[in-house]
mmCIF file of C-alpha atoms in Angstrom:
data_model
loop_
_atom_site.group_PDB
_atom_site.id
_atom_site.type_symbol
_atom_site.label_atom_id
_atom_site.label_comp_id
_atom_site.label_asym_id
_atom_site.label_seq_id
_atom_site.Cartn_x
_atom_site.Cartn_y
_atom_site.Cartn_z
ATOM 1 C CA MET A 1 85.456 -9.170 42.657
ATOM 2 C CA ILE A 2 83.876 -8.465 39.268
ATOM 3 C CA ARG A 3 80.766 -10.764 38.483
ATOM 4 C CA ALA A 4 78.016 -10.723 36.109
ATOM 5 C CA ALA A 5 74.486 -9.386 36.553
ATOM 6 C CA GLY A 6 71.993 -9.920 33.918
ATOM 7 C CA GLU A 7 72.634 -9.609 30.276
ATOM 8 C CA HIS A 8 74.422 -6.444 29.910
ATOM 9 C CA GLY A 9 75.640 -5.740 32.899
ATOM 10 C CA LEU A 10 78.807 -6.190 35.297
ATOM 11 C CA LEU A 11 78.801 -5.973 39.348
ATOM 12 C CA VAL A 12 81.942 -4.062 40.713
ATOM 13 C CA GLU A 13 82.070 -5.321 44.260
ATOM 14 C CA THR A 14 84.126 -2.496 46.137
ATOM 15 C CA GLY A 15 83.496 -3.350 49.749
ATOM 16 C CA SER A 16 83.754 0.610 50.535
ATOM 17 C CA LEU A 17 81.845 3.795 49.635
ATOM 18 C CA GLU A 18 84.840 5.545 49.306
ATOM 19 C CA LEU A 19 86.025 2.945 46.437
ATOM 20 C CA SER A 20 82.431 3.087 44.794
ATOM 21 C CA HIS A 21 83.129 6.455 44.648
ATOM 22 C CA ARG A 22 86.521 6.478 43.266
ATOM 23 C CA LEU A 23 85.396 3.720 40.434
ATOM 24 C CA ASP A 24 82.648 5.518 39.787
ATOM 25 C CA ALA A 25 83.978 9.427 39.041
ATOM 26 C CA ALA A 26 87.246 7.718 37.581
ATOM 27 C CA LEU A 27 84.479 6.231 34.804
ATOM 28 C CA ARG A 28 82.832 8.925 34.344
ATOM 29 C CA ALA A 29 86.244 10.978 33.601
ATOM 30 C CA ASP A 30 87.364 8.499 30.890
ATOM 31 C CA LEU A 31 83.798 6.619 30.233
ATOM 32 C CA PRO A 32 84.446 3.226 28.283
ATOM 33 C CA ALA A 33 83.323 2.062 25.194
ATOM 34 C CA GLY A 34 79.929 0.675 25.247
ATOM 35 C CA VAL A 35 79.035 2.019 28.565
ATOM 36 C CA VAL A 36 75.694 3.166 29.080
ATOM 37 C CA GLU A 37 75.278 3.479 32.676
ATOM 38 C CA ILE A 38 77.115 3.187 36.071
ATOM 39 C CA VAL A 39 75.389 2.728 39.726
ATOM 40 C CA PRO A 40 77.772 3.053 42.269
ATOM 41 C CA GLY A 41 76.404 1.815 45.741
ATOM 42 C CA PRO A 42 77.904 1.524 49.156
ATOM 43 C CA GLU A 43 79.837 -1.513 48.728
ATOM 44 C CA THR A 44 79.827 -2.071 44.905
ATOM 45 C CA VAL A 45 79.446 -0.651 41.365
ATOM 46 C CA LEU A 46 77.124 -1.479 38.398
ATOM 47 C CA VAL A 47 78.530 -1.054 35.350
ATOM 48 C CA VAL A 48 75.928 -1.376 32.290
ATOM 49 C CA ALA A 49 77.322 -1.943 28.883
ATOM 50 C CA PRO A 50 74.473 -3.748 26.264
ATOM 51 C CA GLU A 51 77.524 -3.287 23.586
ATOM 52 C CA ALA A 52 80.504 -3.664 24.734
ATOM 53 C CA ASP A 53 83.013 -6.386 24.562
ATOM 54 C CA GLN A 54 82.135 -7.780 28.428
ATOM 55 C CA ALA A 55 85.820 -9.243 28.768
ATOM 56 C CA ARG A 56 87.616 -6.695 27.770
ATOM 57 C CA LEU A 57 85.585 -4.921 29.887
ATOM 58 C CA ARG A 58 85.809 -6.874 32.756
ATOM 59 C CA ALA A 59 89.696 -6.810 32.485
ATOM 60 C CA LEU A 60 89.714 -2.571 32.068
ATOM 61 C CA LEU A 61 87.314 -2.884 35.387
ATOM 62 C CA ALA A 62 89.732 -4.551 37.171
ATOM 63 C CA ASP A 63 92.993 -2.565 36.526
ATOM 64 C CA VAL A 64 90.246 0.724 37.343
ATOM 65 C CA VAL A 65 89.469 -0.904 40.325
ATOM 66 C CA GLY A 66 93.578 -1.819 41.743
ATOM 67 C CA ARG A 67 94.754 1.766 40.729
ATOM 68 C CA GLU A 68 91.601 3.502 42.785
ATOM 69 C CA ARG A 69 92.564 0.689 45.898
ATOM 70 C CA ASP A 70 95.611 1.782 45.471
ATOM 71 C CA ARG A 71 94.773 5.605 46.391
ATOM 72 C CA THR A 72 92.067 4.747 48.907
ATOM 73 C CA GLY A 73 92.868 7.208 52.150
ATOM 74 C CA ALA A 74 94.748 9.754 49.984
ATOM 75 C CA ARG A 75 93.178 13.102 49.395
ATOM 76 C CA THR A 76 91.491 13.941 46.966
ATOM 77 C CA ALA A 77 89.529 17.545 45.586
ATOM 78 C CA LYS A 78 86.374 17.511 47.582
ATOM 79 C CA GLY A 79 83.113 17.282 45.094
ATOM 80 C CA GLU A 80 80.857 20.051 44.077
ATOM 81 C CA VAL A 81 78.466 21.528 46.939
ATOM 82 C CA VAL A 82 74.714 22.201 47.060
ATOM 83 C CA THR A 83 73.139 24.076 49.427
ATOM 84 C CA ILE A 84 69.832 23.172 49.996
ATOM 85 C CA PRO A 85 67.458 25.718 52.223
ATOM 86 C CA VAL A 86 65.257 24.051 54.455
ATOM 87 C CA VAL A 87 62.197 25.109 56.902
ATOM 88 C CA TYR A 88 62.202 23.103 60.170
ATOM 89 C CA ASP A 89 58.740 22.601 60.994
ATOM 90 C CA GLY A 90 58.299 18.964 59.570
ATOM 91 C CA ALA A 91 56.009 16.741 61.769
ATOM 92 C CA ASP A 92 58.400 14.294 63.350
ATOM 93 C CA LEU A 93 60.968 16.901 64.237
ATOM 94 C CA ASP A 94 59.799 16.908 68.019
ATOM 95 C CA SER A 95 60.230 12.908 68.277
ATOM 96 C CA VAL A 96 63.471 13.320 66.534
ATOM 97 C CA ALA A 97 64.674 15.684 69.268
ATOM 98 C CA ALA A 98 62.836 13.748 72.184
ATOM 99 C CA LEU A 99 64.489 10.421 70.744
ATOM 100 C CA ALA A 100 68.192 12.719 70.679
ATOM 101 C CA GLY A 101 67.162 13.819 74.328
ATOM 102 C CA ILE A 102 67.901 17.577 72.586
ATOM 103 C CA SER A 103 65.815 20.269 71.775
ATOM 104 C CA VAL A 104 64.067 20.860 68.829
ATOM 105 C CA ASP A 105 66.469 24.173 68.090
ATOM 106 C CA GLU A 106 69.689 21.858 68.454
ATOM 107 C CA VAL A 107 68.159 18.993 66.084
ATOM 108 C CA VAL A 108 68.059 22.043 63.899
ATOM 109 C CA SER A 109 71.658 23.174 64.439
ATOM 110 C CA ARG A 110 73.254 19.648 64.077
ATOM 111 C CA HIS A 111 71.423 18.077 61.007
ATOM 112 C CA ALA A 112 72.909 22.227 59.284
ATOM 113 C CA GLY A 113 75.769 21.905 60.851
ATOM 114 C CA ARG A 114 77.823 19.573 59.110
ATOM 115 C CA GLU A 115 78.260 19.281 54.738
ATOM 116 C CA LEU A 116 76.911 15.630 54.401
ATOM 117 C CA VAL A 117 77.635 13.158 51.572
ATOM 118 C CA VAL A 118 75.551 12.025 48.712
ATOM 119 C CA GLY A 119 76.540 8.328 49.255
ATOM 120 C CA TRP A 120 74.679 6.595 46.403
ATOM 121 C CA LEU A 121 70.987 7.022 45.130
ATOM 122 C CA GLY A 122 68.209 4.024 45.288
ATOM 123 C CA PHE A 123 65.114 3.301 46.558
ATOM 124 C CA ALA A 124 63.250 5.645 44.072
ATOM 125 C CA PRO A 125 64.318 7.884 41.304
ATOM 126 C CA GLY A 126 66.461 10.386 43.000
ATOM 127 C CA PHE A 127 66.487 9.323 46.347
ATOM 128 C CA ALA A 128 69.882 10.105 47.746
ATOM 129 C CA TYR A 129 71.222 8.804 50.906
ATOM 130 C CA LEU A 130 73.537 10.909 52.436
ATOM 131 C CA THR A 131 75.871 10.215 54.549
ATOM 132 C CA GLY A 132 77.781 12.120 57.810
ATOM 133 C CA LEU A 133 74.761 12.594 59.873
ATOM 134 C CA ASP A 134 75.919 13.684 63.433
ATOM 135 C CA PRO A 135 75.140 10.447 65.213
ATOM 136 C CA VAL A 136 72.944 12.423 67.593
ATOM 137 C CA LEU A 137 70.355 12.492 65.014
ATOM 138 C CA GLU A 138 70.104 8.737 64.175
ATOM 139 C CA THR A 139 66.959 7.748 64.643
ATOM 140 C CA PRO A 140 64.760 4.458 63.703
ATOM 141 C CA ARG A 141 62.053 4.376 60.479
ATOM 142 C CA LEU A 142 58.705 5.207 61.979
ATOM 143 C CA ASP A 143 57.233 1.657 62.916
ATOM 144 C CA THR A 144 54.280 2.802 60.750
ATOM 145 C CA PRO A 145 55.548 3.726 57.311
ATOM 146 C CA ARG A 146 53.339 6.867 55.732
ATOM 147 C CA THR A 147 51.462 6.276 52.970
ATOM 148 C CA SER A 148 52.390 9.566 51.284
ATOM 149 C CA VAL A 149 55.588 11.367 52.212
ATOM 150 C CA PRO A 150 55.178 14.764 50.229
ATOM 151 C CA ALA A 151 58.266 15.803 47.695
ATOM 152 C CA GLY A 152 60.842 18.092 49.376
ATOM 153 C CA SER A 153 60.148 16.706 52.547
ATOM 154 C CA VAL A 154 63.539 16.416 54.511
ATOM 155 C CA ALA A 155 64.069 13.447 56.533
ATOM 156 C CA VAL A 156 66.277 11.360 58.580
ATOM 157 C CA ALA A 157 66.579 7.606 59.668
ATOM 158 C CA GLY A 158 69.548 5.478 60.718
ATOM 159 C CA PRO A 159 72.610 7.109 60.419
ATOM 160 C CA TYR A 160 71.247 8.678 56.911
ATOM 161 C CA SER A 161 69.386 12.208 55.695
ATOM 162 C CA ALA A 162 67.648 12.421 52.504
ATOM 163 C CA VAL A 163 65.340 14.834 50.905
ATOM 164 C CA TYR A 164 61.812 13.003 49.415
ATOM 165 C CA PRO A 165 62.437 13.660 45.401
ATOM 166 C CA SER A 166 58.885 12.798 44.337
ATOM 167 C CA ALA A 167 55.606 12.346 46.958
ATOM 168 C CA SER A 168 55.319 8.355 47.507
ATOM 169 C CA PRO A 169 54.934 6.029 50.963
ATOM 170 C CA GLY A 170 57.862 6.766 53.274
ATOM 171 C CA GLY A 171 59.097 5.414 57.149
ATOM 172 C CA TRP A 172 61.752 8.297 57.513
ATOM 173 C CA ARG A 173 61.719 10.766 60.002
ATOM 174 C CA LEU A 174 60.200 13.919 58.465
ATOM 175 C CA ILE A 175 62.346 17.037 60.400
ATOM 176 C CA GLY A 176 61.403 19.755 57.542
ATOM 177 C CA ARG A 177 60.713 20.695 54.101
ATOM 178 C CA THR A 178 62.626 22.436 50.711
ATOM 179 C CA SER A 179 61.203 24.425 47.542
ATOM 180 C CA VAL A 180 64.108 22.514 45.958
ATOM 181 C CA ARG A 181 63.723 20.596 43.017
ATOM 182 C CA VAL A 182 65.805 17.388 43.906
ATOM 183 C CA TRP A 183 64.593 15.113 40.387
ATOM 184 C CA ASP A 184 62.980 17.025 37.775
ATOM 185 C CA VAL A 185 62.252 14.864 34.643
ATOM 186 C CA THR A 186 62.870 17.875 32.502
ATOM 187 C CA ALA A 187 66.609 18.437 33.473
ATOM 188 C CA ASP A 188 69.989 16.589 32.192
ATOM 189 C CA PRO A 189 70.699 15.330 34.297
ATOM 190 C CA PRO A 190 67.140 14.832 35.997
ATOM 191 C CA SER A 191 68.217 14.178 39.902
ATOM 192 C CA LEU A 192 70.114 17.029 41.425
ATOM 193 C CA PHE A 193 72.118 14.948 43.533
ATOM 194 C CA ARG A 194 75.066 12.874 42.136
ATOM 195 C CA PRO A 195 77.257 10.371 44.266
ATOM 196 C CA GLY A 196 80.459 12.289 46.353
ATOM 197 C CA MET A 197 78.295 15.790 46.182
ATOM 198 C CA ARG A 198 78.323 17.157 48.898
ATOM 199 C CA VAL A 199 74.942 18.588 50.601
ATOM 200 C CA ARG A 200 74.709 21.322 53.062
ATOM 201 C CA PHE A 201 71.306 22.522 55.003
ATOM 202 C CA GLU A 202 70.340 25.938 55.253
ATOM 203 C CA PRO A 203 67.707 26.845 57.913
ATOM 204 C CA VAL A 204 65.233 29.222 56.625
ATOM 205 C CA ARG A 205 61.889 30.655 57.490
ATOM 206 C CA GLU A 206 58.988 30.960 55.086
ATOM 207 C CA ARG A 207 58.422 34.611 54.100
ATOM 208 C CA ARG A 208 55.011 33.841 54.314
ATOM 209 C CA ARG A 209 55.759 33.855 58.017
ATOM 210 C CA LEU A 210 58.133 36.561 58.542
ATOM 211 C CA GLU A 211 55.532 38.936 56.767
ATOM 212 C CA GLU A 212 52.774 37.373 59.525
ATOM 213 C CA GLU A 213 55.132 38.275 62.477
ATOM 214 C CA ARG A 214 56.101 41.890 60.737
ATOM 215 C CA ARG A 215 52.388 42.661 60.397
ATOM 216 C CA GLU A 216 52.115 41.613 63.816
ATOM 217 C CA ARG A 217 54.533 43.640 65.454
ATOM 218 C CA SER A 218 53.172 46.584 63.823
ATOM 219 C CA ASP A 219 49.937 46.072 65.369
ATOM 220 C CA GLN A 220 51.137 45.869 68.258
ATOM 221 C CA SER A 221 53.336 49.086 68.094
ATOM 222 C CA ASP A 222 50.051 50.480 66.260
ATOM 223 C CA GLY A 223 47.774 49.964 69.215
ATOM 224 C CA GLY A 224 50.082 50.936 71.584
ATOM 225 C CA ARG A 225 50.210 54.389 69.998
ATOM 226 C CA ARG A 226 46.204 54.106 69.502
ATOM 227 C CA ARG A 227 45.869 53.362 73.211
ATOM 228 C CA ARG A 228 48.363 56.028 74.477
ATOM 229 C CA GLN A 229 46.748 58.646 72.099
ATOM 230 C CA GLY A 230 43.337 57.748 73.384
ATOM 231 C CA ARG A 231 43.765 57.668 77.116
ATOM 232 C CA PRO A 232 42.376 61.026 78.524
ATOM 233 C CA ASN A 233 43.946 63.422 80.841
ATOM 234 C CA PRO A 234 44.108 62.755 84.673
ATOM 235 C CA PRO A 235 41.999 65.558 86.253
ATOM 236 C CA SER A 236 43.618 68.262 88.231
ATOM 237 C CA GLY A 237 45.235 66.502 91.338
ATOM 238 C CA GLY A 238 46.492 63.673 89.753
ATOM 239 C CA ARG A 239 43.497 61.176 91.555
ATOM 240 C CA PRO A 240 40.027 59.870 89.603
#
């Protein structure tokens, strides 16, 4: 079904995320005249075209939807892959582990152990809903949302994961953070994520933490040597 959405938009009801991605990709590959924005969702695609002939565009969209629906389920080339390094030290990491009934280490391995797919963008500019989360990690949102979540926070809620593109209120459970900017108004496009893109999370440890641990090991080693060097020789006979 295709229906009007405001004065210049047409909303295509696809019924599935796969068809939304197919329609989005097909339209971007051969952009219809007058179309200025395409916004895919889990079961819809919004097409905004202020200068287009609405009747002609509606007919074109119906044709493309029909063609892509016939291809649903067929194998297609995998989308672009982006790797996001993550320090897994989020405020809710322990609670996610407890709710899932697994260890913190297993939360990390399960979250980083599979490719997720950008389903759609919403809630805030650049906020991508990442699908394909391990079902074991599906947890409810916080009962009381935080008033501010830092940009770069990596979170889970329900069947989705996400990277907060900017500081904002939020009720998702925070399991880590990344230094990667997923939303940059000076970039073109400003969002790192696009529908259909594959996302891999890569566990990393902070350089500062590694340096501290290295210094601690070095201090312990130096201290041991100093103690051994400063230890007096036992008196003759081997008794004190």
